[in-house]
Short mmCIF file of C-alpha atoms in Angstrom, two decimals:
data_model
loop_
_atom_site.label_atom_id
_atom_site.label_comp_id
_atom_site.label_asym_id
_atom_site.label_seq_id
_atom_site.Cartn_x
_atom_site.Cartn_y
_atom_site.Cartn_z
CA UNK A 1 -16.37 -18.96 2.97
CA UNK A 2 -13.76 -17.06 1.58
CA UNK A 3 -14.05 -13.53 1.82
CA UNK A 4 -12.86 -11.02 -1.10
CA UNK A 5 -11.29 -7.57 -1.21
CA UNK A 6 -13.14 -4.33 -1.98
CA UNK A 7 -12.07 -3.40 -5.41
CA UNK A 8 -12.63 -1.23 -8.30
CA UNK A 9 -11.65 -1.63 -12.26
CA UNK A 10 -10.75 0.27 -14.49
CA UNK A 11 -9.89 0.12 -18.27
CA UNK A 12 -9.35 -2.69 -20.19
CA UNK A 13 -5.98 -4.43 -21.83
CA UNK A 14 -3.54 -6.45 -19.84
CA UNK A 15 -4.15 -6.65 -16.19
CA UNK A 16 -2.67 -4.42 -13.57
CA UNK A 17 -3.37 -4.66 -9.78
CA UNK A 18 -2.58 -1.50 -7.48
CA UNK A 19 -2.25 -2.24 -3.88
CA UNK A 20 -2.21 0.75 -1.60
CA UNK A 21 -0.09 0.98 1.64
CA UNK A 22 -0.77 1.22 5.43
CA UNK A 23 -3.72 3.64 6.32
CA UNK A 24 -4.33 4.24 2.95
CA UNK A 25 -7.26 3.09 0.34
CA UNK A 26 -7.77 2.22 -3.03
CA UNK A 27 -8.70 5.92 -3.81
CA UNK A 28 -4.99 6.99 -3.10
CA UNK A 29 -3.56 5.17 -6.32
CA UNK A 30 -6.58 6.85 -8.41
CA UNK A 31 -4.43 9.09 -10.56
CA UNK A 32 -1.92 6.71 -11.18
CA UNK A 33 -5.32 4.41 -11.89
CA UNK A 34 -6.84 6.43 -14.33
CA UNK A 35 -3.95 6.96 -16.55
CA UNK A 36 -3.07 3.37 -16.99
CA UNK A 37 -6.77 2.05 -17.17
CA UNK A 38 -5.62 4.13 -21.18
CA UNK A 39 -4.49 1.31 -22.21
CA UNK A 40 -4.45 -1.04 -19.28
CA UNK A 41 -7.59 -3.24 -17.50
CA UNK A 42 -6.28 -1.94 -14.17
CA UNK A 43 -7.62 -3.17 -10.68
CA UNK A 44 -7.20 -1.29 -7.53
CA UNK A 45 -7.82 -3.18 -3.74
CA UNK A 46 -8.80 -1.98 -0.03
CA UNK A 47 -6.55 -4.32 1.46
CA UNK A 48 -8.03 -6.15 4.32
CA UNK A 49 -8.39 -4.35 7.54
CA UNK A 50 -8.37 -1.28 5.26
CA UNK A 51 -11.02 1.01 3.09
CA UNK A 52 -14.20 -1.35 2.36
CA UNK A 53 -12.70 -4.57 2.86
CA UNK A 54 -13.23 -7.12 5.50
CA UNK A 55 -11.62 -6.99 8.85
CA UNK A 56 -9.47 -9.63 10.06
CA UNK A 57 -7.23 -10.16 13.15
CA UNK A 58 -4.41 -11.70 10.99
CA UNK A 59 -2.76 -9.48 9.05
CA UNK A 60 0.78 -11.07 8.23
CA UNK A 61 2.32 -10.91 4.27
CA UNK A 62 1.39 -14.20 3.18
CA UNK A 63 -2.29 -13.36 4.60
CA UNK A 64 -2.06 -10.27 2.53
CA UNK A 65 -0.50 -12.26 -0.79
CA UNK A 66 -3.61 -14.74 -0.43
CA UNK A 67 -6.17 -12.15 -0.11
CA UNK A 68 -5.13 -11.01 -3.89
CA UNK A 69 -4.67 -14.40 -5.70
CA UNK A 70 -8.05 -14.96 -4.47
CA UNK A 71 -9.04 -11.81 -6.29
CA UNK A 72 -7.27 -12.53 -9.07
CA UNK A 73 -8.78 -15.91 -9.19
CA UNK A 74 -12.24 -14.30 -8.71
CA UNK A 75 -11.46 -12.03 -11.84
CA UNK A 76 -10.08 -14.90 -13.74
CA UNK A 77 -6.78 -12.95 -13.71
CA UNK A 78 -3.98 -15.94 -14.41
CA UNK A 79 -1.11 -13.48 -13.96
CA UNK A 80 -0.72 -9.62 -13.89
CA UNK A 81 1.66 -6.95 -13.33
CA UNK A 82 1.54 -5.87 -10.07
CA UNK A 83 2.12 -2.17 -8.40
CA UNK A 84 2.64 -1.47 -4.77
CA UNK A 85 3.64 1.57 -2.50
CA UNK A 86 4.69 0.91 0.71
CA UNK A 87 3.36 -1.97 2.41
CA UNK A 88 1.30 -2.64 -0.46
CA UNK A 89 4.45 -3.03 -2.50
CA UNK A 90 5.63 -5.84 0.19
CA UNK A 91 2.45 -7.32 -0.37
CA UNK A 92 3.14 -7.19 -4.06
CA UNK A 93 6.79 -8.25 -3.55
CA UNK A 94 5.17 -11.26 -1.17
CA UNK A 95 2.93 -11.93 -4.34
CA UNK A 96 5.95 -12.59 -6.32
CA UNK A 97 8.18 -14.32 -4.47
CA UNK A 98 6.27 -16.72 -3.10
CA UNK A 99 3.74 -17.31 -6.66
CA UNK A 100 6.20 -15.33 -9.40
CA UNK A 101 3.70 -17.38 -12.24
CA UNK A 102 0.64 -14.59 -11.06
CA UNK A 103 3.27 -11.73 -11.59
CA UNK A 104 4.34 -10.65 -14.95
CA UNK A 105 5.74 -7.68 -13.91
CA UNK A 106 6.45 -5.96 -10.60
CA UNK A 107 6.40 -2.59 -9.09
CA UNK A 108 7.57 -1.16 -6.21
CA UNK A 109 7.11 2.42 -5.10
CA UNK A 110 9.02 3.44 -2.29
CA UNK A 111 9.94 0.62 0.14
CA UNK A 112 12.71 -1.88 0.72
CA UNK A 113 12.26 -5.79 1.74
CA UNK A 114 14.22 -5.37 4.82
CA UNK A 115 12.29 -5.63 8.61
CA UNK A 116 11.64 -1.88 10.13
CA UNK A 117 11.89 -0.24 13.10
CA UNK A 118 8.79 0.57 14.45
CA UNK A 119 8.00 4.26 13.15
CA UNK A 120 4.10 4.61 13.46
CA UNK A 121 3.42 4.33 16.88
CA UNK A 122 2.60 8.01 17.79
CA UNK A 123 0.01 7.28 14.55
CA UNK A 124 -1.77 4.63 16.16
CA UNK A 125 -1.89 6.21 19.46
CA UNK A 126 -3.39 9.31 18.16
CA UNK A 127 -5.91 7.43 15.96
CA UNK A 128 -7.03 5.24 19.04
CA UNK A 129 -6.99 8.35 21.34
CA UNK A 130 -9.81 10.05 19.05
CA UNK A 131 -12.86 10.54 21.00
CA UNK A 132 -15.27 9.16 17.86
CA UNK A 133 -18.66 10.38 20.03
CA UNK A 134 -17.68 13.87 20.37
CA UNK A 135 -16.71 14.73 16.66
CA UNK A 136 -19.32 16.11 15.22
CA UNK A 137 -16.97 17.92 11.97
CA UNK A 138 -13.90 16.42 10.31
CA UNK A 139 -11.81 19.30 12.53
CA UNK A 140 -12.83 18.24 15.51
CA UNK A 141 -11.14 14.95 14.93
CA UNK A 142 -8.74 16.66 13.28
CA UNK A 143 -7.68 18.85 16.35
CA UNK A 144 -7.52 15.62 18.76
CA UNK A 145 -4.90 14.07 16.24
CA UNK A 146 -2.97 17.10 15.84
CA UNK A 147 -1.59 16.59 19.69
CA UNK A 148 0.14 13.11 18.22
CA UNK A 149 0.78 13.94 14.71
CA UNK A 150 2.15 17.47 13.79
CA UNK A 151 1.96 17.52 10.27
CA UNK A 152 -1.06 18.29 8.27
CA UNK A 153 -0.96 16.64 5.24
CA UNK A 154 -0.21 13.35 7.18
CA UNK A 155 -3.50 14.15 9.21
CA UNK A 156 -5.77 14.78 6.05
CA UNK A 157 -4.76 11.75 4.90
CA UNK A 158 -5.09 9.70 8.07
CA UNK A 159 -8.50 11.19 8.54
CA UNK A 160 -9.50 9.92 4.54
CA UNK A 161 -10.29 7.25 6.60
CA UNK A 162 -13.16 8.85 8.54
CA UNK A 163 -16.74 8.08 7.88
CA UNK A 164 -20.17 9.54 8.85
CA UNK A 165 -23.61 7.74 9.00
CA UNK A 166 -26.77 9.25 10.62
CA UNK A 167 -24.06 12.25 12.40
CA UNK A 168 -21.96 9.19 13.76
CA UNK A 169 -17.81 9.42 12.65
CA UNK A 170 -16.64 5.69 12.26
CA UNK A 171 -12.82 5.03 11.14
CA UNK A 172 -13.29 2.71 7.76
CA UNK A 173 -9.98 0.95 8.91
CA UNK A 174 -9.46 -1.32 11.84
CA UNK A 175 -7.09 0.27 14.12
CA UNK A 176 -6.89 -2.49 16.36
CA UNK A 177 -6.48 -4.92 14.43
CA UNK A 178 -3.58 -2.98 12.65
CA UNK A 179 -2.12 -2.19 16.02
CA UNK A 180 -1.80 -5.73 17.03
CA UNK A 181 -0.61 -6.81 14.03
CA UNK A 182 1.93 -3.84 13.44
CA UNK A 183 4.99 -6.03 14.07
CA UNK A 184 3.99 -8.61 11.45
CA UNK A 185 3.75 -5.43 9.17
CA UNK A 186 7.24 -3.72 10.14
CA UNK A 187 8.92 -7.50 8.36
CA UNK A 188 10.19 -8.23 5.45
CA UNK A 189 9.83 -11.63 3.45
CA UNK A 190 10.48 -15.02 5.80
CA UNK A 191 11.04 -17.57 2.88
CA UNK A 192 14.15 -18.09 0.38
CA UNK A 193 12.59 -17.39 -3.02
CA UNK A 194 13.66 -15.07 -5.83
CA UNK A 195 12.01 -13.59 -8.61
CA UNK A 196 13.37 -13.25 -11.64
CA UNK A 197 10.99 -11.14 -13.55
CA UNK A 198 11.44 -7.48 -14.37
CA UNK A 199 10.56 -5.45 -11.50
CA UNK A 200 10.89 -1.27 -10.86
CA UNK A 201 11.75 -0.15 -7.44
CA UNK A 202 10.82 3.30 -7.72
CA UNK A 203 12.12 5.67 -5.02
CA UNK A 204 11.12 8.97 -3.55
CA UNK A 205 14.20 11.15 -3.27
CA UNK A 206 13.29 13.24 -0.11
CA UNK A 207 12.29 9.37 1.49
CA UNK A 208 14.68 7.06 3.51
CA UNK A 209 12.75 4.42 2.77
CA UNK A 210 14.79 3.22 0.20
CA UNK A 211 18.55 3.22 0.92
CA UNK A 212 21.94 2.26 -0.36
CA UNK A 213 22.80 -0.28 2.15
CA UNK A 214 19.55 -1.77 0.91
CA UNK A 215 20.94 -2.61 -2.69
CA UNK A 216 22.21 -6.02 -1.56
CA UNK A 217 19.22 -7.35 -0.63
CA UNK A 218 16.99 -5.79 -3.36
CA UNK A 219 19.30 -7.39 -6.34
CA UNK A 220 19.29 -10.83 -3.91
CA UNK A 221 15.91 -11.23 -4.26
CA UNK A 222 15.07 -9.42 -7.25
CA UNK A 223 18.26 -10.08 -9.39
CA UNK A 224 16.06 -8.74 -12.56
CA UNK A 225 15.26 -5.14 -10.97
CA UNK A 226 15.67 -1.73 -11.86
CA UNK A 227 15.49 1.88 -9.72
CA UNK A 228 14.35 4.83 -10.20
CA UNK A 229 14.11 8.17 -8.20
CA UNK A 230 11.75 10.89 -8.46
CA UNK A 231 13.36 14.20 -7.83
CA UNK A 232 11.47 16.22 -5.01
CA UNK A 233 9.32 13.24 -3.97
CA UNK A 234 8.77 11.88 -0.35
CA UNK A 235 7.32 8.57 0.63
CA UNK A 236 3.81 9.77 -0.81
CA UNK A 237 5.41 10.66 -4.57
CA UNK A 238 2.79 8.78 -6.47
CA UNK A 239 0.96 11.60 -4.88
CA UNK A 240 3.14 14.10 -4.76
CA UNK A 241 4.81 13.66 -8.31
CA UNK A 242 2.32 11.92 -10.38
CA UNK A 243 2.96 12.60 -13.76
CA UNK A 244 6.80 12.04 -13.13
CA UNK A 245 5.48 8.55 -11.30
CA UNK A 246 3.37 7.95 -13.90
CA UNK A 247 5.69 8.45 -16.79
CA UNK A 248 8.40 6.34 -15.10
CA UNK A 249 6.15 3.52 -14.94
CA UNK A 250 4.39 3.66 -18.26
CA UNK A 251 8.35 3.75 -19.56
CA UNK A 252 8.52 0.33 -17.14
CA UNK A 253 6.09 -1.27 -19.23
CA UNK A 254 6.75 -0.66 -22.23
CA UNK A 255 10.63 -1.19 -22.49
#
């Protein structure tokens, strides 16, 4: 039996679906949710192994892709435009390349379809080194990760993912399964496909995820795309910028 994504809708109008990236949830695109769900019907995904999805030991792009035409297919979505930040925006660029019919529209917020170097081990380690049985407050878990991961706000967020039943922490996400599957997630698209629709790669100016030797392979595959760059924005700048992130999408969509 096919098993479906945790989601949440918003709005209604033409369809949008928001994928969120690595650690993350559906709740992280809320702001950029809510103002589009205006004039939008606008759909926001755990993806699997993430938030209140299903758990799976493959977790490879064309997995991912899958796991939202079979939402779409649930919704009765034929096609949509499609917003992604980080590796949710290679699952939306996956999406579109291999099935560009489901994708009116694409958008990509902060990340490149080139393979990466490994960058989140020290993550992973801390998140598997948490003793779960001896945090008994969100700081206690909090002061375990803070000998892997230094900065706060990366913490907070990584610890979104906490839960608590009956006193009992739980991590929503599957660390394991991420772990194992972390090379799969650090590649870029396998197949030879382009899409031609319009699609915004939208860039945080303070990231290097995006970068000019990157160009060539963005306007190979996407020979109908645009940038943008949001001024004082890191990887996180639908977060940290979200009325500049918002207003350069809304101007996407309606030029």
């Amino acid at each position: 039996m096919t098993q479906l994504l945790n989601y949440q809708q918003l709005g209604s109008g033409q369809d949008i679906i928001l994928i969120h990236g690595l650690f993350g949830r559906l709740e992280n695109l809320n702001m950029v949710a809510k103002t589009l769900s205006e004039k939008y019907r606008v759909t926001s995904v755990d993806v699997r192994n993430h938030g209140d999805s299903f758990h799976s030991g493959m977790m490879d792009y064309p997995s991912m892709a899958q796991d939202i035409i079979e939402i779409m297919q649930h919704l009765a979505i034929d096609s949509a435009i499609v917003l992604g930040h980080s590796m949710g925006g290679k699952i939306a660029m996956e999406l579109a390349l291999t099935c560009p019919e489901r994708v009116d529209k694409l958008i990509v917020a902060d990340i490149a379809p080139v393979e990466y170097p490994p960058h989140h081990n020290q993550i992973i380690s801390g998140l598997k080194a948490i003793d779960l049985s001896s945090v008994k407050l969100r700081k206690d878990a909090d002061k375990q990760l803070s000998h892997y991961v230094d900065n706060q706000s990366i913490r907070q967020f990584l610890l979104g993912n906490l839960t608590s039943k009956d006193g009992q922490f739980a991590f929503k996400c599957n660390i394991e399964n991420i772990d194992k599957n972390y090379p799969y997630i650090m590649r870029t698209y396998q197949g030879c496909n382009t899409y031609s629709g319009p699609t915004l790669f939208i860039k945080g100016a303070n990231s290097d995820y995006i970068l000019p030797e990157h160009r060539t392979e963005i306007v190979r595959l996407f020979p109908q795309s645009r940038a943008r760059v949001i001024q004082g924005a890191g990887h996180w700048l639908h977060a940290e910028k979200t009325i500049a992130f918002n207003r350069s999408v809304a101007s996407f969509l309606t030029t």
